[in-house]
Tab-separated table of C-alpha atoms and ligand atoms in Angstrom:
chain	number	residue	atom	x	y	z
S	1	MET	CA	-7.834	22.962	-35.194
S	2	PHE	CA	-5.043	22.443	-37.721
S	3	ILE	CA	-3.679	18.935	-38.214
S	4	PHE	CA	-0.253	18.569	-39.801
S	5	LYS	CA	1.310	15.322	-40.946
S	6	SER	CA	4.689	16.776	-41.948
S	7	LYS	CA	7.195	18.994	-40.153
S	8	GLU	CA	7.501	21.244	-43.218
S	9	GLU	CA	3.767	22.059	-43.190
S	10	LEU	CA	3.873	22.612	-39.434
S	11	GLN	CA	6.923	24.871	-39.571
S	12	LYS	CA	5.425	26.869	-42.459
S	13	HIS	CA	2.301	27.447	-40.396
S	14	LEU	CA	4.313	28.468	-37.316
S	15	ALA	CA	6.593	30.782	-39.320
S	16	ALA	CA	3.567	32.939	-40.131
S	17	PHE	CA	3.310	33.888	-36.423
S	18	GLY	CA	6.866	35.301	-36.401
S	19	ASN	CA	7.909	35.951	-32.799
S	20	GLU	CA	4.555	37.478	-31.908
S	21	LYS	CA	2.986	34.471	-30.187
S	22	THR	CA	4.028	32.237	-27.336
S	23	ILE	CA	3.822	28.533	-28.162
S	24	GLY	CA	2.901	25.814	-25.680
S	25	PHE	CA	3.825	22.279	-26.694
S	26	THR	CA	2.563	18.988	-25.294
S	27	PRO	CA	4.189	15.864	-26.742
S	28	THR	CA	2.106	12.677	-26.482
S	29	MET	CA	1.907	9.191	-27.905
S	30	GLY	CA	-1.856	9.409	-28.361
S	31	ALA	CA	-4.558	7.278	-26.697
S	32	LEU	CA	-5.358	10.537	-24.996
S	33	HIS	CA	-7.005	10.826	-21.595
S	34	LEU	CA	-7.757	13.478	-18.977
S	35	GLY	CA	-4.094	13.616	-17.929
S	36	HIS	CA	-3.112	14.765	-21.413
S	37	MET	CA	-6.053	17.198	-21.468
S	38	HIS	CA	-4.762	18.784	-18.274
S	39	LEU	CA	-1.404	19.423	-19.944
S	40	ILE	CA	-3.132	21.119	-22.894
S	41	GLU	CA	-5.267	23.185	-20.495
S	42	GLN	CA	-2.080	24.417	-18.811
S	43	SER	CA	-0.673	25.216	-22.239
S	44	ASN	CA	-3.848	27.157	-23.134
S	45	LEU	CA	-3.590	29.116	-19.888
S	46	LYS	CA	0.077	30.022	-20.275
S	47	CYS	CA	0.603	30.352	-24.032
S	48	ASP	CA	-1.089	31.958	-27.063
S	49	ILE	CA	-0.961	28.817	-29.200
S	50	SER	CA	-1.172	25.196	-28.041
S	51	ILE	CA	0.380	22.396	-30.067
S	52	CYS	CA	-0.017	18.720	-29.279
S	53	SER	CA	2.022	16.045	-31.024
S	54	ILE	CA	0.697	12.516	-31.390
S	55	PHE	CA	3.531	10.194	-32.295
S	56	VAL	CA	4.235	6.696	-31.005
S	57	ASN	CA	8.014	6.896	-30.884
S	58	PRO	CA	9.470	3.513	-31.888
S	59	THR	CA	12.974	4.151	-30.491
S	60	GLN	CA	11.807	4.418	-26.882
S	61	PHE	CA	10.227	0.957	-26.723
S	62	ASN	CA	12.716	-1.567	-25.414
S	63	ASN	CA	9.991	-4.237	-25.665
S	64	PRO	CA	8.630	-4.697	-29.253
S	65	ASN	CA	5.483	-6.307	-27.826
S	66	ASP	CA	4.755	-3.153	-25.820
S	67	LEU	CA	5.060	-1.081	-29.025
S	68	ALA	CA	2.798	-3.489	-30.953
S	69	LYS	CA	0.172	-3.388	-28.168
S	70	TYR	CA	0.274	0.395	-27.724
S	71	PRO	CA	-3.327	1.652	-28.116
S	72	ASN	CA	-4.217	3.769	-31.149
S	73	THR	CA	-7.369	5.888	-30.843
S	74	LEU	CA	-6.646	8.749	-33.266
S	75	THR	CA	-10.276	9.650	-34.071
S	76	THR	CA	-11.296	10.106	-30.426
S	77	ASP	CA	-7.934	11.757	-29.666
S	78	LEU	CA	-8.680	14.440	-32.260
S	79	GLU	CA	-12.217	14.929	-30.921
S	80	MET	CA	-10.822	15.418	-27.410
S	81	LEU	CA	-8.258	17.914	-28.682
S	82	VAL	CA	-10.946	19.957	-30.453
S	83	LYS	CA	-12.975	20.010	-27.223
S	84	VAL	CA	-10.040	21.207	-25.122
S	85	LYS	CA	-9.357	23.919	-27.726
S	86	CYS	CA	-5.962	22.738	-28.845
S	87	ASP	CA	-4.884	24.868	-31.830
S	88	ILE	CA	-2.513	22.555	-33.702
S	89	VAL	CA	-1.903	18.805	-33.860
S	90	TYR	CA	1.298	17.352	-35.288
S	91	ASN	CA	0.712	13.685	-36.160
S	92	PRO	CA	3.516	12.580	-38.486
S	93	PRO	CA	4.425	9.152	-39.856
S	94	VAL	CA	7.727	7.680	-38.601
S	95	ASN	CA	9.629	8.757	-41.733
S	96	ASP	CA	8.874	12.431	-41.064
S	97	LEU	CA	11.024	12.246	-37.926
S	98	TYR	CA	13.469	9.391	-38.555
S	99	ALA	CA	15.683	8.596	-41.514
S	100	LYS	CA	15.552	4.974	-42.703
S	101	GLY	CA	17.412	2.749	-40.217
S	102	GLU	CA	18.037	5.638	-37.799
S	103	THR	CA	18.333	4.578	-34.159
S	104	ALA	CA	18.314	6.511	-30.879
S	105	LYS	CA	21.145	8.904	-30.025
S	106	SER	CA	23.280	8.167	-26.984
S	107	TYR	CA	22.977	10.724	-24.195
S	108	ASP	CA	24.689	11.230	-20.864
S	109	PHE	CA	22.188	12.192	-18.186
S	110	GLY	CA	24.471	11.127	-15.321
S	111	SER	CA	22.686	9.695	-12.298
S	112	LEU	CA	19.257	10.678	-13.637
S	113	THR	CA	19.056	7.554	-15.807
S	114	THR	CA	20.769	4.933	-13.636
S	115	GLY	CA	17.770	3.746	-11.581
S	116	LEU	CA	13.986	3.314	-11.878
S	117	GLU	CA	12.842	3.268	-15.521
S	118	GLY	CA	16.462	3.661	-16.659
S	119	LYS	CA	17.287	0.338	-15.009
S	120	PHE	CA	14.196	-1.589	-16.047
S	121	ARG	CA	13.765	-0.155	-19.554
S	122	PRO	CA	17.270	-0.081	-21.018
S	123	GLY	CA	17.517	2.348	-23.923
S	124	HIS	CA	14.147	3.916	-23.160
S	125	PHE	CA	15.460	7.343	-22.184
S	126	ASN	CA	17.858	7.565	-25.137
S	127	GLY	CA	14.853	6.970	-27.406
S	128	MET	CA	12.680	9.422	-25.498
S	129	ALA	CA	15.367	12.124	-25.527
S	130	THR	CA	16.033	11.540	-29.240
S	131	ILE	CA	12.426	12.298	-30.147
S	132	ILE	CA	12.039	15.182	-27.692
S	133	GLU	CA	15.216	16.821	-29.020
S	134	LYS	CA	13.842	16.524	-32.567
S	135	LEU	CA	10.436	17.918	-31.576
S	136	LEU	CA	11.883	20.838	-29.581
S	137	ASN	CA	14.104	21.719	-32.552
S	138	ILE	CA	11.194	21.588	-34.999
S	139	ILE	CA	8.645	23.486	-32.893
S	140	LYS	CA	10.871	25.707	-30.723
S	141	PRO	CA	8.090	26.136	-28.163
S	142	THR	CA	8.103	28.794	-25.451
S	143	ILE	CA	7.011	26.213	-22.865
S	144	ALA	CA	6.855	22.410	-23.183
S	145	PHE	CA	4.536	20.586	-20.787
S	146	PHE	CA	5.375	17.206	-19.241
S	147	GLY	CA	3.479	15.190	-16.638
S	148	GLN	CA	4.895	14.520	-13.183
S	149	LYS	CA	3.434	11.047	-13.646
S	150	ASP	CA	6.630	10.290	-15.598
S	151	LEU	CA	8.783	11.918	-12.970
S	152	GLN	CA	12.172	10.640	-14.105
S	153	GLN	CA	11.327	11.639	-17.696
S	154	LEU	CA	10.444	15.170	-16.544
S	155	TYR	CA	13.825	15.650	-14.847
S	156	ILE	CA	15.695	14.130	-17.796
S	157	VAL	CA	13.891	16.454	-20.240
S	158	LYS	CA	14.853	19.451	-18.075
S	159	ASP	CA	18.470	18.265	-18.308
S	160	LEU	CA	18.127	17.654	-22.059
S	161	ALA	CA	16.836	21.213	-22.604
S	162	GLU	CA	19.877	22.519	-20.719
S	163	GLN	CA	22.269	20.347	-22.727
S	164	MET	CA	20.618	21.620	-25.934
S	165	GLN	CA	20.886	25.196	-24.639
S	166	SER	CA	17.250	25.407	-25.616
S	167	ASN	CA	15.181	28.503	-24.870
S	168	THR	CA	12.162	26.298	-24.106
S	169	LEU	CA	10.982	26.227	-20.502
S	170	ILE	CA	10.164	22.676	-19.352
S	171	GLU	CA	7.135	22.721	-17.084
S	172	GLY	CA	5.954	19.807	-14.916
S	173	VAL	CA	2.210	19.289	-14.503
S	174	GLU	CA	0.611	17.373	-11.619
S	175	THR	CA	-0.731	13.863	-12.133
S	176	VAL	CA	-4.417	13.480	-12.982
S	177	ARG	CA	-6.074	10.497	-11.319
S	178	GLY	CA	-9.370	8.662	-11.478
S	179	LYS	CA	-11.723	8.435	-8.500
S	180	SER	CA	-9.932	5.395	-7.079
S	181	GLY	CA	-6.606	7.243	-7.256
S	182	LEU	CA	-5.337	5.275	-10.258
S	183	ALA	CA	-3.255	7.654	-12.397
S	184	LYS	CA	-4.740	8.181	-15.849
S	185	SER	CA	-2.632	6.333	-18.401
S	186	SER	CA	-3.008	5.231	-22.007
S	187	ARG	CA	-2.139	1.744	-20.770
S	188	ASN	CA	-5.252	1.702	-18.515
S	189	LYS	CA	-7.223	0.991	-21.711
S	190	LEU	CA	-5.595	-2.449	-21.668
S	191	LEU	CA	-6.930	-3.220	-18.144
S	192	SER	CA	-10.271	-4.856	-17.327
S	193	GLU	CA	-12.657	-2.959	-15.031
S	194	SER	CA	-11.792	-5.207	-12.090
S	195	ALA	CA	-8.062	-4.805	-12.770
S	196	LYS	CA	-8.526	-1.018	-12.775
S	197	LYS	CA	-10.174	-1.234	-9.338
S	198	GLU	CA	-7.362	-3.389	-7.984
S	199	ALA	CA	-4.795	-1.024	-9.488
S	200	SER	CA	-5.782	1.616	-6.927
S	201	LEU	CA	-3.382	-0.325	-4.686
S	202	ILE	CA	-0.546	1.673	-6.259
S	203	TYR	CA	-1.978	5.048	-5.232
S	204	ASN	CA	-2.993	3.718	-1.816
S	205	CYS	CA	0.637	2.755	-1.191
S	206	LEU	CA	1.945	6.124	-2.420
S	207	ASN	CA	-0.534	7.973	-0.261
S	208	TYR	CA	0.321	5.827	2.753
S	209	CYS	CA	3.956	6.908	2.352
S	210	LYS	CA	2.971	10.572	2.160
S	211	ASN	CA	0.874	10.260	5.324
S	212	ASN	CA	3.406	8.204	7.274
S	213	LYS	CA	6.711	9.865	6.431
S	214	GLU	CA	7.805	9.603	10.054
S	215	ASP	CA	8.041	5.791	9.643
S	216	GLY	CA	11.170	6.350	7.540
S	217	VAL	CA	12.204	5.050	4.121
S	218	ASN	CA	13.080	1.441	5.032
S	219	LYS	CA	9.851	0.726	6.905
S	220	LEU	CA	7.730	2.292	4.171
S	221	LYS	CA	9.490	0.280	1.478
S	222	LEU	CA	8.755	-2.899	3.414
S	223	TYR	CA	5.126	-1.801	3.801
S	224	ILE	CA	4.744	-1.456	0.014
S	225	GLN	CA	6.403	-4.801	-0.663
S	226	GLN	CA	4.074	-6.523	1.821
S	227	GLU	CA	0.959	-4.853	0.387
S	228	PHE	CA	1.873	-6.101	-3.087
S	229	LEU	CA	2.506	-9.625	-1.787
S	230	LYS	CA	-1.044	-9.605	-0.381
S	231	HIS	CA	-2.469	-8.848	-3.836
S	232	GLY	CA	-1.624	-11.870	-5.982
S	233	ASN	CA	-2.658	-10.265	-9.306
S	234	PHE	CA	0.092	-7.686	-9.015
S	235	THR	CA	3.831	-8.047	-9.481
S	236	LEU	CA	5.866	-5.241	-7.994
S	237	GLU	CA	8.816	-4.356	-10.212
S	238	TYR	CA	10.237	-1.647	-7.976
S	239	ALA	CA	9.304	0.637	-5.110
S	240	GLU	CA	12.068	3.179	-4.809
S	241	PHE	CA	12.554	6.279	-2.694
S	242	VAL	CA	14.669	8.834	-4.560
S	243	ALA	CA	16.067	12.361	-4.447
S	244	LEU	CA	14.361	14.572	-7.033
S	245	ASN	CA	17.539	16.366	-8.132
S	246	THR	CA	19.550	13.175	-8.792
S	247	MET	CA	16.921	10.395	-9.040
S	248	LEU	CA	19.270	8.349	-6.838
S	249	PRO	CA	17.911	6.188	-3.979
S	250	ILE	CA	17.776	7.732	-0.509
S	251	ASN	CA	17.872	6.190	2.961
S	252	ASP	CA	16.653	9.278	4.811
S	253	TRP	CA	14.421	12.214	3.906
S	254	GLU	CA	16.194	15.293	2.561
S	255	GLY	CA	13.451	17.783	3.438
S	256	VAL	CA	9.954	18.623	2.255
S	257	ASN	CA	9.188	18.066	-1.462
S	258	LYS	CA	12.754	17.000	-2.203
S	259	ASN	CA	12.073	13.267	-2.474
S	260	ALA	CA	9.633	10.951	-4.185
S	261	VAL	CA	8.489	7.380	-3.971
S	262	CYS	CA	8.193	5.722	-7.381
S	263	ILE	CA	6.411	2.441	-8.066
S	264	SER	CA	6.336	0.205	-11.114
S	265	ALA	CA	4.086	-2.854	-11.134
S	266	TYR	CA	2.517	-5.281	-13.571
S	267	HIS	CA	-1.155	-6.215	-13.531
S	268	SER	CA	-2.410	-8.737	-16.109
S	269	GLY	CA	0.642	-8.073	-18.272
S	270	VAL	CA	0.186	-4.289	-18.227
S	271	ARG	CA	3.017	-2.207	-16.795
S	272	LEU	CA	1.894	0.682	-14.607
S	273	ILE	CA	4.069	3.394	-13.061
S	274	ASP	CA	3.224	6.122	-10.594
S	275	ASN	CA	4.888	8.281	-7.963
S	276	ILE	CA	4.236	10.857	-5.295
S	277	ILE	CA	6.451	13.704	-4.151
S	278	LEU	CA	7.195	13.611	-0.433
F	1	LIG	P1	2.387	9.711	-23.101
F	1	LIG	O1	1.387	9.900	-24.171
F	1	LIG	O2	2.065	8.594	-22.160
F	1	LIG	O3	3.799	9.678	-23.623
F	1	LIG	O4	2.308	11.004	-22.186
F	1	LIG	C1	2.412	12.296	-22.716
F	1	LIG	C2	2.540	13.266	-21.585
F	1	LIG	O5	1.385	13.181	-20.748
F	1	LIG	C3	3.759	12.979	-20.684
F	1	LIG	O6	4.360	14.207	-20.342
F	1	LIG	C4	3.136	12.308	-19.496
F	1	LIG	O7	3.889	12.468	-18.316
F	1	LIG	C5	1.807	13.048	-19.410
F	1	LIG	N1	0.843	12.269	-18.633
F	1	LIG	C6	0.552	10.952	-18.785
F	1	LIG	N2	-0.356	10.572	-17.873
F	1	LIG	C7	-0.643	11.659	-17.126
F	1	LIG	C8	-1.495	11.887	-16.002
F	1	LIG	N3	-2.250	10.929	-15.472
F	1	LIG	N4	-1.531	13.135	-15.487
F	1	LIG	C9	-0.773	14.139	-16.014
F	1	LIG	N5	0.059	13.972	-17.067
F	1	LIG	C10	0.135	12.752	-17.603
């Protein structure tokens, strides 16, 4: 596995392949887990060369404390990437991707950014899109892999690729979960074992919605709110039913696999998000 710390080294390495090889790219912020591994496995299946970036992007953190607390496990990350047969890792310092004092670009993603994470993490998607635009321009992958776990991000990146008139195909990959249903997340490392068990509440609520669609949006929303009130260690930030194509709230179902329920909640100071397509 090749590890590059600068975009010049990476691009020099990639240039040697010419147009002969398809490139699969998985951007991450490290603290890797089985969810990330699944993205790389999809990349291995669909492309000749798999590249993973590990870069904690400062411009997408609206909360400096969240950035400071973000787990860093580079040594085990690299071991996991060797095991999953990733070909190339790009792990640059901030100044390889940002000029001194550079801030996030301002994008217009229309309704995609008005609700959910866009509402509760102001500036987050501008920062995310800024780094993804840079990475897509540097790597020019054939396919870039993004998790459905960050559903709103996935749809925004698809829109970004269109705005960039990029040739990269943006592919969504299903969410990998632990036995209790808790979605794998780098932030889970910040939870105690008992908190992790309690956090299965999120998936239980999502699953309940999937299995009880006939109850309708309003009743299901109330159900989630009541379940969270019963569990004092959790604070529900939002439980929102949205249309996939617009990310706007819905009152009624629009058909099969056209909507999603998205939840954000805090447990012991750790922010967890998850969703299920309905
Ligand atoms: P992150 O390192 O959290 O920025 O995530 C990097 C990529 O991994 C994003 O595309 C995420 O959506 C994806 N991802 C994170 N958690 C999971 C999961 N549990 N299952 C599948 N993909 C995930």
